[in-house]
CSV table of C-alpha atoms in Angstrom, one decimal:
chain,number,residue,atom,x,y,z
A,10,UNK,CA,-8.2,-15.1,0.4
A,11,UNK,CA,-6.9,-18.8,0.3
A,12,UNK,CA,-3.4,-17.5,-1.0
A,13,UNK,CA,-3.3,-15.4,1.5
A,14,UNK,CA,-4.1,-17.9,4.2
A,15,UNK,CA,-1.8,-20.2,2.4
A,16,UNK,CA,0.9,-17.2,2.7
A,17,UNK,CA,0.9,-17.1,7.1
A,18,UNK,CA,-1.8,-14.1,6.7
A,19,UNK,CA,-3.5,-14.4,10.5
A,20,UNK,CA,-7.0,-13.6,9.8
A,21,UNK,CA,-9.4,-13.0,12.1
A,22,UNK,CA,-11.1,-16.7,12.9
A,23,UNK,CA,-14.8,-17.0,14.7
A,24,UNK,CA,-15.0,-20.0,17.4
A,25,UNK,CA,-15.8,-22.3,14.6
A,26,UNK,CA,-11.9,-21.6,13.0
A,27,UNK,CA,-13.7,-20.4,9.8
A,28,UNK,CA,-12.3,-17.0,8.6
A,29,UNK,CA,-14.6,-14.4,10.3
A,30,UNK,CA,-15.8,-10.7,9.3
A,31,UNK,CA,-16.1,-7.4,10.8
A,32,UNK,CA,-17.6,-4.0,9.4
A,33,UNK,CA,-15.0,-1.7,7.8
A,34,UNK,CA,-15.0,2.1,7.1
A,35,UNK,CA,-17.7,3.0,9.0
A,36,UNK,CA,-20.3,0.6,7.3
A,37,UNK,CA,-23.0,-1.7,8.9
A,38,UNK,CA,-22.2,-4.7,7.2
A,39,UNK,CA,-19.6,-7.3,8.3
A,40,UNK,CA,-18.3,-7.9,5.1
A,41,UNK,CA,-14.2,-7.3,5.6
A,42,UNK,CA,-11.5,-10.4,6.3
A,43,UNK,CA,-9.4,-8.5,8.9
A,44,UNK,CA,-6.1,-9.5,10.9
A,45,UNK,CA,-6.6,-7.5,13.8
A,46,UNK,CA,-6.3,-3.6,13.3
A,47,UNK,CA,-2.9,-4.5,11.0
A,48,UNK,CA,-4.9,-6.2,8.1
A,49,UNK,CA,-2.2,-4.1,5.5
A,50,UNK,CA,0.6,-5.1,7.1
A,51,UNK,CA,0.1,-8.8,7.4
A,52,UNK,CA,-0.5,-8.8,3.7
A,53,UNK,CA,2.8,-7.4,3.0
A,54,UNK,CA,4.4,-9.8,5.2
A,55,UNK,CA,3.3,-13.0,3.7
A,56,UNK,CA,3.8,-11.8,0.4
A,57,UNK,CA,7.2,-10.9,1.3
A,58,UNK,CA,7.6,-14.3,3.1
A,59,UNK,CA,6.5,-16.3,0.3
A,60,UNK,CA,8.2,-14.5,-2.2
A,61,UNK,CA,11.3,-15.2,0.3
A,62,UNK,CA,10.7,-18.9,0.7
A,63,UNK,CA,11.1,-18.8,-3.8
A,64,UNK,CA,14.3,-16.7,-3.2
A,65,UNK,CA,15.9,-19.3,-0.9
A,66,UNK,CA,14.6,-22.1,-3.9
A,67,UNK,CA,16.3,-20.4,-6.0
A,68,UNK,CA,13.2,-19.6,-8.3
A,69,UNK,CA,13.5,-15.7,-7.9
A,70,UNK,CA,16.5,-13.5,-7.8
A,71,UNK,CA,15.9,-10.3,-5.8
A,72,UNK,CA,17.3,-7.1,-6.7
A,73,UNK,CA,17.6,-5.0,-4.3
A,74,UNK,CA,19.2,-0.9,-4.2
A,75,UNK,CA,18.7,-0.9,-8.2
A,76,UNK,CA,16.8,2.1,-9.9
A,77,UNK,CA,14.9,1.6,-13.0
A,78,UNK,CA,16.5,3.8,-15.6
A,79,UNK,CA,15.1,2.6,-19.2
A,80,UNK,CA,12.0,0.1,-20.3
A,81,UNK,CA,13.7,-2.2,-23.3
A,82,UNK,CA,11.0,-2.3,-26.3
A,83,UNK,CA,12.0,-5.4,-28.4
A,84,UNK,CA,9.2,-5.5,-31.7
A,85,UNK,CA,6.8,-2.9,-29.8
A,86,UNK,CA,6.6,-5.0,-26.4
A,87,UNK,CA,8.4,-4.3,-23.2
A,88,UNK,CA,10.9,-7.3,-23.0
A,89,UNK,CA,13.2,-5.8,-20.1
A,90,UNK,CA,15.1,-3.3,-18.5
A,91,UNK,CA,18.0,-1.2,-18.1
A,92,UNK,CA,18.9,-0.7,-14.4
A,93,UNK,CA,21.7,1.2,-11.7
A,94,UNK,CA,22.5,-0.9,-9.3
A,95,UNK,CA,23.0,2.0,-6.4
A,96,UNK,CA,25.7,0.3,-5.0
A,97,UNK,CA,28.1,-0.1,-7.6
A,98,UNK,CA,26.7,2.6,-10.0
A,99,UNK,CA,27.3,0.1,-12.6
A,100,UNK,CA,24.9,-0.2,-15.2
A,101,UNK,CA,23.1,-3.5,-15.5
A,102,UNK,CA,20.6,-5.3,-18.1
A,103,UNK,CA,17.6,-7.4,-17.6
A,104,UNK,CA,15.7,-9.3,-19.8
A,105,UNK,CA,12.5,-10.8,-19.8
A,106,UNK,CA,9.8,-12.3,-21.3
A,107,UNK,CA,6.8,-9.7,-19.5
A,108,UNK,CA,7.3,-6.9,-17.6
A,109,UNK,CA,5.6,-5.8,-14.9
A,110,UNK,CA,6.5,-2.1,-13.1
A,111,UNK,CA,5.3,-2.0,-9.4
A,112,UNK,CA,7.1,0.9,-8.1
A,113,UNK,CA,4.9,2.4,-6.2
A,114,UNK,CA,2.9,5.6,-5.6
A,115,UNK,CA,3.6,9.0,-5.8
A,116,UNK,CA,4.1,9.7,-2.4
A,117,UNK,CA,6.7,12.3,-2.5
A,118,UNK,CA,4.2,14.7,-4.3
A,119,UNK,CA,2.9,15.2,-1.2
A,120,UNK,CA,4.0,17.2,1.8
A,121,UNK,CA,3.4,14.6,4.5
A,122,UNK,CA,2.3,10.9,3.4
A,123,UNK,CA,2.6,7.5,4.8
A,124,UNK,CA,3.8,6.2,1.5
A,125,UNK,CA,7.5,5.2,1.2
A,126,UNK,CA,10.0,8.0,0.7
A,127,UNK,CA,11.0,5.7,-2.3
A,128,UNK,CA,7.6,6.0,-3.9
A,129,UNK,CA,8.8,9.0,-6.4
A,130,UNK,CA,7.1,8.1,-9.8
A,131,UNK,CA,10.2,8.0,-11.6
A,132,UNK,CA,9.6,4.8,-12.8
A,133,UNK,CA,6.1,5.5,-14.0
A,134,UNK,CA,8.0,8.6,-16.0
A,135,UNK,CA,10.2,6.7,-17.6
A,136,UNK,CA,7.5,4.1,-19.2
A,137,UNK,CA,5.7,7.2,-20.4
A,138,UNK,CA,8.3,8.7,-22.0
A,139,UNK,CA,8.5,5.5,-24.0
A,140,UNK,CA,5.0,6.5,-24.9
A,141,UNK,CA,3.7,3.0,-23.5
A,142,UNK,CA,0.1,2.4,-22.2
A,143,UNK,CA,0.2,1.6,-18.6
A,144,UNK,CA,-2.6,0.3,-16.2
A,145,UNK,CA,-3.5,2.6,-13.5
A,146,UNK,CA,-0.7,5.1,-14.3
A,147,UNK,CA,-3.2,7.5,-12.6
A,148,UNK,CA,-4.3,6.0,-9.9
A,149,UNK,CA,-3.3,7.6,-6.4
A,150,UNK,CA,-4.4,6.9,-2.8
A,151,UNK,CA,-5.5,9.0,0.0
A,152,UNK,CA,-6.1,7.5,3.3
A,153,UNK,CA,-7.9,9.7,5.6
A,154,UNK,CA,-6.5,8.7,8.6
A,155,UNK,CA,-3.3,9.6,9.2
A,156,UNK,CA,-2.2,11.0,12.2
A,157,UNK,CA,0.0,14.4,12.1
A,158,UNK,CA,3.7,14.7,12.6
A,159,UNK,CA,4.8,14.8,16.3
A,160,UNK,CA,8.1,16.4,17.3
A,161,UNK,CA,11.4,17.2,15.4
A,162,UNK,CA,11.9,12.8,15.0
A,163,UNK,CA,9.0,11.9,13.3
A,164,UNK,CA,9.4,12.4,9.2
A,165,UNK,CA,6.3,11.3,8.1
A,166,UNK,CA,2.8,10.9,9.3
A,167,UNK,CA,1.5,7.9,10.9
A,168,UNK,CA,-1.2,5.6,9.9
A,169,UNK,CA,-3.9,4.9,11.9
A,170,UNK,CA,-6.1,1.7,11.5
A,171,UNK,CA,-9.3,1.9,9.7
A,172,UNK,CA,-10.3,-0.6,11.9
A,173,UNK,CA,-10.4,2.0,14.6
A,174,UNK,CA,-13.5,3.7,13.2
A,175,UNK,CA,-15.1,0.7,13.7
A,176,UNK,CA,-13.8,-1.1,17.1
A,177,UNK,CA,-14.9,0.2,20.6
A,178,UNK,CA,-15.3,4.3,18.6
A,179,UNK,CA,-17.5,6.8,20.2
A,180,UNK,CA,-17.4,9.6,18.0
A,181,UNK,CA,-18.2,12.8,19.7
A,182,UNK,CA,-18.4,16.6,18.0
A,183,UNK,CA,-15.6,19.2,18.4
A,184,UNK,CA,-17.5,21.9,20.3
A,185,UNK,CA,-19.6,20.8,23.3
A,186,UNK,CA,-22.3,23.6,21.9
A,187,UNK,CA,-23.1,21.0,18.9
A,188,UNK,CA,-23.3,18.0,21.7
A,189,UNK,CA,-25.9,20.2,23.8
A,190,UNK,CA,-27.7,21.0,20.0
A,191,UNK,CA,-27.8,17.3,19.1
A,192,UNK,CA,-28.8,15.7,22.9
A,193,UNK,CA,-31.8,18.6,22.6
A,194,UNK,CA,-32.7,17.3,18.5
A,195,UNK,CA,-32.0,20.4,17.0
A,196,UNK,CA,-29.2,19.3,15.0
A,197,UNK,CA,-29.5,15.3,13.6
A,198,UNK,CA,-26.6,13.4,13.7
Protein backbone atom coordinates (compact mmCIF):
# COMPACT_ATOMS: atom_id res chain seq x y z
CA UNK A 1 0.00 0.00 0.00
CA UNK A 2 2.68 2.62 0.81
CA UNK A 3 4.33 1.97 -2.72
CA UNK A 4 1.44 2.57 -4.08
CA UNK A 5 0.72 5.76 -2.29
CA UNK A 6 4.22 6.61 -2.90
CA UNK A 7 3.40 5.90 -6.77
CA UNK A 8 0.27 8.92 -7.09
CA UNK A 9 -2.36 5.95 -6.44
CA UNK A 10 -5.51 8.23 -5.05
CA UNK A 11 -6.96 6.15 -2.42
CA UNK A 12 -9.90 6.65 -0.85
CA UNK A 13 -9.00 8.96 2.49
CA UNK A 14 -11.57 9.21 5.65
CA UNK A 15 -11.83 12.95 7.17
CA UNK A 16 -8.88 12.07 9.30
CA UNK A 17 -6.56 11.82 5.69
CA UNK A 18 -5.76 8.12 6.81
CA UNK A 19 -6.30 5.69 3.90
CA UNK A 20 -9.98 4.51 4.41
CA UNK A 21 -11.96 1.13 3.57
CA UNK A 22 -15.01 0.04 1.95
CA UNK A 23 -16.72 -3.54 1.61
CA UNK A 24 -15.83 -5.27 -1.67
CA UNK A 25 -17.60 -8.10 -3.72
CA UNK A 26 -20.56 -8.20 -1.99
CA UNK A 27 -19.04 -8.82 1.62
CA UNK A 28 -19.92 -7.06 5.02
CA UNK A 29 -16.67 -6.14 6.02
CA UNK A 30 -14.81 -2.89 5.07
CA UNK A 31 -11.71 -4.40 4.50
CA UNK A 32 -10.73 -3.10 0.71
CA UNK A 33 -8.29 0.16 -0.02
CA UNK A 34 -10.28 1.52 -2.97
CA UNK A 35 -9.71 4.69 -5.44
CA UNK A 36 -13.12 5.38 -6.26
CA UNK A 37 -14.97 2.72 -8.47
CA UNK A 38 -11.37 2.69 -10.75
CA UNK A 39 -9.18 1.00 -8.00
CA UNK A 40 -7.53 -1.27 -11.18
CA UNK A 41 -6.90 1.41 -13.22
CA UNK A 42 -5.17 3.78 -10.80
CA UNK A 43 -2.81 0.98 -10.06
CA UNK A 44 -1.81 0.61 -13.51
CA UNK A 45 -1.31 4.20 -13.79
CA UNK A 46 1.21 4.73 -11.13
CA UNK A 47 3.04 1.84 -11.88
CA UNK A 48 3.31 2.97 -15.35
CA UNK A 49 4.17 6.58 -14.03
CA UNK A 50 6.81 5.44 -11.82
CA UNK A 51 8.20 3.08 -14.12
CA UNK A 52 8.18 6.26 -16.51
CA UNK A 53 9.84 8.69 -14.11
CA UNK A 54 13.05 5.53 -14.14
CA UNK A 55 12.77 5.69 -18.04
CA UNK A 56 13.38 9.45 -18.20
CA UNK A 57 16.51 8.66 -15.45
CA UNK A 58 17.66 6.62 -17.58
CA UNK A 59 17.59 3.49 -15.23
CA UNK A 60 15.06 1.46 -17.57
CA UNK A 61 14.95 1.14 -21.26
CA UNK A 62 11.50 0.35 -22.56
CA UNK A 63 10.84 -1.75 -25.36
CA UNK A 64 8.04 -1.22 -26.83
CA UNK A 65 6.23 -3.21 -30.35
CA UNK A 66 8.82 -6.19 -29.71
CA UNK A 67 7.51 -9.94 -29.56
CA UNK A 68 9.17 -12.46 -27.43
CA UNK A 69 10.36 -15.19 -29.79
CA UNK A 70 12.93 -17.43 -27.71
CA UNK A 71 13.90 -17.63 -23.70
CA UNK A 72 18.01 -17.83 -23.78
CA UNK A 73 19.11 -20.75 -21.22
CA UNK A 74 22.75 -20.07 -20.27
CA UNK A 75 24.01 -23.25 -17.65
CA UNK A 76 20.11 -24.32 -17.07
CA UNK A 77 18.93 -20.63 -15.98
CA UNK A 78 16.99 -18.15 -18.12
CA UNK A 79 19.65 -15.31 -18.73
CA UNK A 80 17.70 -13.50 -21.67
CA UNK A 81 15.94 -13.32 -24.68
CA UNK A 82 15.66 -13.30 -28.29
CA UNK A 83 13.09 -10.73 -29.54
CA UNK A 84 11.33 -9.09 -33.11
CA UNK A 85 11.15 -5.80 -32.84
CA UNK A 86 7.66 -5.32 -34.97
CA UNK A 87 8.76 -2.43 -36.48
CA UNK A 88 11.82 -3.27 -38.16
CA UNK A 89 11.40 -7.12 -38.26
CA UNK A 90 14.93 -7.17 -37.25
CA UNK A 91 15.87 -9.61 -34.86
CA UNK A 92 17.25 -8.37 -31.55
CA UNK A 93 19.06 -9.93 -28.30
CA UNK A 94 18.76 -9.29 -24.78
CA UNK A 95 20.61 -10.31 -21.98
CA UNK A 96 20.09 -10.37 -18.42
CA UNK A 97 20.94 -11.38 -15.32
CA UNK A 98 16.89 -12.73 -14.21
CA UNK A 99 14.15 -12.94 -16.23
CA UNK A 100 10.92 -12.28 -15.58
CA UNK A 101 7.94 -12.96 -18.37
CA UNK A 102 4.73 -10.78 -17.62
CA UNK A 103 2.92 -11.06 -20.83
CA UNK A 104 -0.24 -11.40 -19.82
CA UNK A 105 -3.30 -13.50 -19.87
CA UNK A 106 -4.86 -15.53 -22.22
CA UNK A 107 -7.46 -13.45 -23.26
CA UNK A 108 -7.88 -14.24 -26.77
CA UNK A 109 -8.96 -17.82 -25.82
CA UNK A 110 -12.03 -16.34 -25.16
CA UNK A 111 -14.82 -15.12 -27.36
CA UNK A 112 -15.45 -11.77 -25.70
CA UNK A 113 -12.93 -10.64 -22.67
CA UNK A 114 -11.83 -7.36 -21.30
CA UNK A 115 -8.25 -8.54 -21.41
CA UNK A 116 -5.92 -6.89 -24.02
CA UNK A 117 -6.18 -8.16 -27.59
CA UNK A 118 -2.36 -8.65 -26.99
CA UNK A 119 -2.80 -11.09 -24.16
CA UNK A 120 -2.30 -14.30 -26.63
CA UNK A 121 -0.09 -16.77 -24.40
CA UNK A 122 2.46 -16.97 -26.93
CA UNK A 123 4.97 -16.03 -24.60
CA UNK A 124 3.91 -18.46 -21.90
CA UNK A 125 4.28 -21.16 -25.05
CA UNK A 126 7.43 -20.41 -25.84
CA UNK A 127 8.94 -20.85 -22.03
CA UNK A 128 7.18 -24.17 -22.01
CA UNK A 129 8.52 -25.45 -24.95
CA UNK A 130 11.89 -24.80 -23.36
CA UNK A 131 10.51 -27.21 -20.78
CA UNK A 132 10.99 -24.43 -17.98
CA UNK A 133 8.95 -24.33 -14.65
CA UNK A 134 6.93 -21.25 -14.64
CA UNK A 135 4.87 -19.62 -11.70
CA UNK A 136 1.24 -19.42 -12.30
CA UNK A 137 1.54 -20.60 -15.93
CA UNK A 138 -2.14 -21.72 -15.21
CA UNK A 139 -3.54 -19.21 -13.61
CA UNK A 140 -6.55 -17.36 -15.64
CA UNK A 141 -9.06 -14.72 -14.56
CA UNK A 142 -12.71 -14.39 -14.88
CA UNK A 143 -14.38 -11.34 -13.81
CA UNK A 144 -18.02 -11.55 -13.59
CA UNK A 145 -19.00 -8.43 -14.44
CA UNK A 146 -18.54 -7.45 -17.65
CA UNK A 147 -21.03 -5.87 -19.55
CA UNK A 148 -22.07 -7.30 -23.19
CA UNK A 149 -20.98 -5.98 -26.50
CA UNK A 150 -23.20 -3.01 -27.79
CA UNK A 151 -23.45 -2.21 -31.43
CA UNK A 152 -21.18 -3.00 -34.57
CA UNK A 153 -18.12 -0.35 -32.67
CA UNK A 154 -17.67 -1.93 -29.58
CA UNK A 155 -14.99 -5.08 -29.90
CA UNK A 156 -14.87 -6.21 -26.66
CA UNK A 157 -16.85 -6.19 -23.54
CA UNK A 158 -16.76 -3.64 -21.00
CA UNK A 159 -15.81 -3.84 -17.38
CA UNK A 160 -17.97 -2.83 -14.86
CA UNK A 161 -16.67 -1.82 -11.33
CA UNK A 162 -16.94 -4.29 -8.62
CA UNK A 163 -17.40 -1.45 -6.56
CA UNK A 164 -20.87 -1.20 -8.08
CA UNK A 165 -22.18 -4.28 -6.20
CA UNK A 166 -21.44 -2.58 -3.30
CA UNK A 167 -22.16 1.43 -3.68
CA UNK A 168 -25.80 2.71 -3.65
CA UNK A 169 -27.00 -1.41 -5.34
CA UNK A 170 -30.50 -2.50 -4.93
CA UNK A 171 -30.54 -5.80 -6.30
CA UNK A 172 -33.99 -6.79 -7.42
CA UNK A 173 -35.11 -10.44 -9.11
CA UNK A 174 -35.67 -10.83 -12.86
CA UNK A 175 -39.37 -11.85 -12.81
CA UNK A 176 -41.71 -9.61 -10.62
CA UNK A 177 -43.55 -13.29 -9.72
CA UNK A 178 -40.24 -14.05 -7.47
CA UNK A 179 -40.54 -10.26 -5.88
CA UNK A 180 -44.30 -10.96 -5.01
CA UNK A 181 -42.84 -14.78 -3.64
CA UNK A 182 -40.14 -13.14 -1.56
CA UNK A 183 -42.26 -9.84 -0.17
CA UNK A 184 -45.01 -12.72 0.94
CA UNK A 185 -41.74 -15.17 2.61
CA UNK A 186 -42.27 -17.96 0.51
CA UNK A 187 -39.08 -17.76 -1.18
CA UNK A 188 -35.84 -16.41 1.28
CA UNK A 189 -33.55 -14.17 -0.19
Amino acid sequence: MDQCVSQGVPFGRDYGGQLDNRSFGGVQVKRTFYAKGQTGQQLLLGAYSSMSRQIGKGRIKMYNRHEMMELVIVDGKARGIIARNLVTGEIERHSAHAVVIASGGYGNVYFLSTNAMGSNVSAAWKIHKKERISQTLVYVQIHPTCIPVHGTQQSKLTLMSESLRNSGRIWVPKKIEDSVAIREGEIKT
